[in-house]
Amino acid sequence: MVDLNVNIGHLKLQNPVMTASGTFGYGLEFDDFIDVNLLGGIIVKGTTLEPREGNAYPRMAETPMGMLNAVGLQNKGIDHFITDIYPKIQKYTTQLIVNVSGSNIEDYLTVVEKLNELDRIPAIELNISCPNVKSGGMAFGTSCSSAAEITKAVRSTYKKTLIVKLSPNVTNITEIAKTVEAEGADAVSLINTLLGMAVSIKTRKPLLSTVTGGLSGPCVKPIALRMVWQVFNAVKIPIIGLGGIMNANDALEFILCGATAIQVGTANFIDPRISIKIIEGIKEYLQSNKINSISEFRGSLILK
Amino acid sequence: MVDLNVNIGHLKLQNPVMTASGTFGYGLEFDDFIDVNLLGGIIVKGTTLEPREGNAYPRMAETPMGMLNAVGLQNKGIDHFITDIYPKIQKYTTQLIVNVSGSNIEDYLTVVEKLNELDRIPAIELNISCPNVKSGGMAFGTSCSSAAEITKAVRSTYKKTLIVKLSPNVTNITEIAKTVEAEGADAVSLINTLLGMAVSIKTRKPLLSTVTGGLSGPCVKPIALRMVWQVFNAVKIPIIGLGGIMNANDALEFILCGATAIQVGTANFIDPRISIKIIEGIKEYLQSNKINSISEFRGSLILK
Amino acid sequence: MHKKHIEDFIVLLNEKLNEDTFLLLLKHPHKLPEINAGQFAEVLVEDSPLTFLRRPLSIHDVDYKNNTLSLLIKKLGKGTKKLSELKPDNFLNLIFPLGNSFTLLNNEKVLLTGGGCGIAPLLYLSRKLNEKGCDVHILLAAKTASDIVRLKTYENYGKLYFTTEDNSLGEKGLIIQHSLFKNLSVFKKIYTCGPERMMQAVARLAANNEIPCEVSLENTMACGIGACLCCVTETKTGNKCVCVDGPVFNTKDLKW
Amino acid sequence: MHKKHIEDFIVLLNEKLNEDTFLLLLKHPHKLPEINAGQFAEVLVEDSPLTFLRRPLSIHDVDYKNNTLSLLIKKLGKGTKKLSELKPDNFLNLIFPLGNSFTLLNNEKVLLTGGGCGIAPLLYLSRKLNEKGCDVHILLAAKTASDIVRLKTYENYGKLYFTTEDNSLGEKGLIIQHSLFKNLSVFKKIYTCGPERMMQAVARLAANNEIPCEVSLENTMACGIGACLCCVTETKTGNKCVCVDGPVFNTKDLKW
Ligand SMILES: Cc1cc2nc3c(=O)[nH]c(=O)nc-3n(C[C@H](O)[C@H](O)[C@H](O)COP(=O)(O)OP(=O)(O)OC[C@H]3O[C@@H](n4cnc5c(N)ncnc54)[C@H](O)[C@@H]3O)c2cc1C
Ligand SMILES: Cc1cc2nc3c(=O)[nH]c(=O)nc-3n(C[C@H](O)[C@H](O)[C@H](O)COP(=O)(O)OP(=O)(O)OC[C@H]3O[C@@H](n4cnc5c(N)ncnc54)[C@H](O)[C@@H]3O)c2cc1C
Ligand SMILES: Cc1cc2nc3c(=O)[nH]c(=O)nc-3n(C[C@H](O)[C@H](O)[C@H](O)COP(=O)(O)O)c2cc1C
Ligand SMILES: Cc1cc2nc3c(=O)[nH]c(=O)nc-3n(C[C@H](O)[C@H](O)[C@H](O)COP(=O)(O)O)c2cc1C
Ligand code: FES
Ligand code: FES
């Protein structure tokens, strides 16, 4: 048997496959299709201090091998999460990670402090990279100083595993990664969506109510892979890779480029069982290539 | 009849459709397929001071709805261009624009001075965004200060139309655009390729000899459109839009978002006649929508 | 809610109904799970480079005896065009049944009305209502007679009425100009689907007559199962997902 | 150089030759332009989401009388798999004829040798050489007999030899272990295509015997017409494009 266990900070995952925030609901939406407990972990929807209605419709546009979204962090707020969602998802035995967003540092801190109290939430993913909200969001993730500031603040109150999710909409992602590593992040996840746009020449209008939105899906994979590889060569903390992973091959490519774990996002919409198929596919690949453990394969890219 | 004429600085184009540097050779490669003179203009291959062998093989990898290239500005240098290529392409009546690259400002200036002397070259496209060369290239295009420096230097010697080609691998493309506008660029073209990567889990090697390369094709269109729209709202000089244009609809989307002209790149590889078909398609769209001129349509995106 | 499934159906029939409408008859390889009227499927369009996401399509009819369901589809763009090329024995992957469903009444007089491919879910609905003893009246609207398809099948489950803009079938004019709307209060409920403007007009008249009205909304969807929050519509109690809280809404809850 | 064309061919035949090799017979709608041995086509793979670029494929044979050409293709990945599903009357878009070609001799004794789908261009070459009065010897190499296809057709144009690794046909072993290589100097020229390692071994023995050797190189291509510079190979005079300066190279010019 191959060893699929990986560690992200204090977090132990039974395999490197997680599901990406905003693409897997709270897991419950997928109970009809898969045994969610087979996953390495799930990252639940972006959660903010106050309830948010999100952006106006339309929020979605299809693009070549991808999609744009402008959901805008619709969620019912942290208190609703604690009282209504948390009890429901405690049935899962897989790792539960909450993706946290906010428009200012105080909001982030309040949410994080509340999550710190929840036994079954061993880690948070700090979203400093959402392109779909007016204030906060991506703004935190596109400069080193603000990324440092928020990571430092959260780190000082949050004692469990802290993952910081990086924005690809930057000139130099390694600098941001190094900064959040220096401020005590246990891991980085990358990439969030790329800022994109789509219009209709029939209506002459943008296809999203917000004009621009976040691009995800296979179209972004080459960019995501490159960033994972760059960051792998720049930091020591584990990297969680994502962006366009549609199958086990894609997942293995990210791990080959240095990712300790991966997340499946948009692919869940095309095939709700895909995350489980990816775990199977990774196992098969390692077995047929006689690789004993996923960590042996990690970052083993051959540069001749 | 609809009016397709557009102006880029002093440059008059009979229609807004040009072909992108590095994807159309010197035009001659397409003589068997189309009447090159029907184009608005052609941007010839990236030209440097000295001859360059480019990067090692393999230089190309297919990606979802796109491709990565790592050609690395292979060309025989400006002197060879002047003595061998220029005489051959003088047969064209369409506008001929030379894409200029270099690893330092002096090189750029020498090339530009030589091009200044060529009667049939009414404009240059300054490539400060090539991701496939070790020094220079993209480095110039990813910071405002270096973009300013090189634009200023070239502007001071080059009197004809100066187009600066921007890199999408930046946090804020509007800042770079405003900078080169301030330094006297007549127009900006965007986008060059996005830095990406592809690997094989079969060989465990990168698919490009350079590990990373430049991503182009339909997969980048949403990002390119967004950048054109952002820059359109930030500068007054004309914008030449490109990135993933495969048909007339795509071209019209860029013009709707504010592009004065567009360039067809990777699409030339799929259909060598596509640039001409795009001109026809634009004409048809304007006619059937009773729009008299392309300038009337430009930037007419409706934000309700 | 019923359990959702993902399954490769086998295409039994692809029938062209008019210039741009076709009917797909699909066989489930096993026992077809229960499906309610108004539910839809997310259909995977394969071998189509620019069709990345699934396409939501209403379930037009269900046959539990033969384990088949049918889809009534209008060729609109890349995905529906590709589906129109399916041949018998091809596979088609569906996630289904999705969404809520129409509220059924027993032994009441009801009006089902719609236009365009909006009429797709009305067939299964009319059958269900017919089975429940309702007096079913179906009003279909179109530009011209040839736009109206599957007429004979609808006739099995209710009394049919038409409006056409060119007067080629039924009464001339738009849907709400039909004489049925002169005396709306005879109906206990109105069900409608079609273009949004049409549904809004019907809903307004229903409201004026204080008759409950249910609509089936269309919307751009990514997941179809409530996971992405891309498909919201504004309701009086905030944004709701059309794919799980809908596609059927009581118009009194909408901000129309 | 011949003028390049872009054309929709009509598939006349898609013949499965073994587990993963098939032959496409394609009809040009008009008069087929002249094509030389060793040239290739860039083939558009439609309805294939992950096959964005065209696929380069050698021209296997040409029939000017019927205006057809054929391609001999090995299923390797997404694109070739898709092509293997083509049916008669489907269209296939080709840019052709591309690249340079083999140098033909008159009335000489020549050896053509290759393995895998590398043998594709050798058929048309053997026919051309045969027409020019050459004494054509063709050595085909494979793992096992069933890998070797179109044997009967090759026989029309030259004398056939084989090596198989499992001794199921011809001599046992690798290509260069064949007895023909013991006495190479009887040949005026050697033509080879197949896996790079195989071609290099053949080229080395040719050089040792001072016999001119031409190879047909494979390479990843984007445009096929010399516009992108993606398909370079190192030669003694710098990087050359395989698509225009090749695919045929004299091995003395390569850095092998
Ligand atoms: C719950 C639900 C049930 C539906 N049931 C049916 C049905 O039974 N039969 C049927 O024919 N259609 C139905 N539709 C609509 C169907 O989903 C779209 O026609 C289809 O997705 C278009 O795909 P395409 O690839 O052909 O078009 P595309 O190439 O994607 O688009 C073509 C044009 O149509 C527009 N468009 C695309 N999708 C939608 C949409 N969902 N709503 C409005 N405009 C859109 C695009 O903006 C574009 O202008 C339903 C939609 C929903 C949400
Ligand atoms: C001038 C020329 C002539 C050719 N003639 C023929 C021919 O007559 N018959 C034939 O069957 N094949 C021929 N080939 C090879 C053919 O082009 C590839 O097999 C084909 O492009 C693979 O496409 P795919 O989509 O099936 O594979 P993909 O899914 O793209 O790739 C599958 C695997 O094959 C590898 N691969 C892809 N393309 C190539 C390539 N060009 N060279 C080496 N490895 C590659 C990939 O890295 C991957 O591992 C020729 C190639 C060239 C350059
Ligand atoms: C509909 C949608 C909603 C998303 N919501 C969130 C979110 O709330 N928080 C977050 O950090 N990322 C969010 N993302 C980004 C994804 O988690 C992921 O980073 C991105 O989609 C790239 O991965 P993919 O290509 O596999 O989808 C969202 C993406 C989509 C498509
Ligand atoms: C093979 C190849 C070579 C290129 N060479 C150059 C170049 O020399 N100079 C340059 O400015 N851009 C170069 N580019 C970038 C294109 O001009 C264009 O900016 C990019 O490909 C995006 O457009 P597209 O998606 O339409 O191809 C090259 C692109 C490709 C694919
Ligand atoms: S389509 Fe994803 S929530 Fe409705
Ligand atoms: S493939 Fe483009 S130059 Fe050869």
Short mmCIF file of C-alpha atoms in Angstrom, two decimals, chain B residues 22-23 25 29-30 32-33 45 53 55 57 59-60 62 64-67 71 74 218 246 266 269-273, chain D residues 2-6 44 49-55 95 219-223 225-230 232 238-239:
data_model
loop_
_atom_site.label_atom_id
_atom_site.label_comp_id
_atom_site.label_asym_id
_atom_site.label_seq_id
_atom_site.Cartn_x
_atom_site.Cartn_y
_atom_site.Cartn_z
CA GLY B 22 6.11 35.93 -33.20
CA THR B 23 3.01 34.29 -34.60
CA GLY B 25 6.72 35.29 -39.09
CA GLU B 29 4.90 32.50 -44.45
CA PHE B 30 1.24 33.35 -45.01
CA ASP B 32 0.13 31.02 -49.77
CA PHE B 33 -3.01 31.40 -47.68
CA LYS B 45 8.98 38.91 -35.14
CA GLU B 53 19.59 31.32 -31.29
CA ASN B 55 16.08 28.61 -26.28
CA TYR B 57 14.14 22.43 -27.73
CA ARG B 59 9.93 25.18 -26.89
CA MET B 60 6.25 24.44 -27.02
CA GLU B 62 -0.11 22.47 -25.54
CA PRO B 64 -6.16 23.52 -22.16
CA MET B 65 -7.31 25.92 -24.89
CA GLY B 66 -3.88 27.41 -25.19
CA MET B 67 -0.18 26.84 -25.57
CA VAL B 71 11.02 30.51 -28.27
CA GLN B 74 15.19 33.59 -31.86
CA PRO B 218 -8.25 31.39 -25.82
CA MET B 246 -9.82 33.29 -32.39
CA THR B 266 -1.90 31.97 -31.74
CA PHE B 269 -1.51 28.52 -36.18
CA ILE B 270 -4.94 26.95 -36.14
CA ASP B 271 -6.18 28.69 -39.27
CA PRO B 272 -3.69 30.69 -41.33
CA ARG B 273 -6.59 32.54 -42.98
CA HIS D 2 5.13 23.90 -53.58
CA LYS D 3 2.34 26.25 -52.66
CA LYS D 4 0.74 25.32 -49.37
CA HIS D 5 -2.97 24.68 -49.20
CA ILE D 6 -5.65 24.47 -46.57
CA LEU D 44 -7.15 19.90 -37.41
CA PRO D 49 -11.67 20.01 -25.88
CA LEU D 50 -8.04 19.39 -25.00
CA THR D 51 -6.64 19.34 -28.51
CA PHE D 52 -6.09 22.95 -29.31
CA LEU D 53 -3.31 22.76 -31.86
CA ARG D 54 -3.18 20.88 -35.15
CA ARG D 55 -1.37 17.54 -35.30
CA ILE D 95 -2.77 22.30 -44.18
CA ASN D 219 9.04 17.35 -33.09
CA THR D 220 6.38 19.33 -31.27
CA MET D 221 4.92 21.87 -33.66
CA ALA D 222 2.51 24.74 -33.33
CA CYS D 223 2.17 26.20 -36.83
CA ILE D 225 4.69 26.65 -41.66
CA GLY D 226 7.75 28.31 -40.18
CA ALA D 227 5.95 31.13 -38.42
CA CYS D 228 6.34 30.29 -34.73
CA LEU D 229 9.88 28.89 -34.42
CA CYS D 230 8.68 26.33 -31.87
CA VAL D 232 13.69 23.76 -33.81
CA GLY D 238 22.38 26.58 -35.80
CA ASN D 239 18.74 25.98 -34.88
#
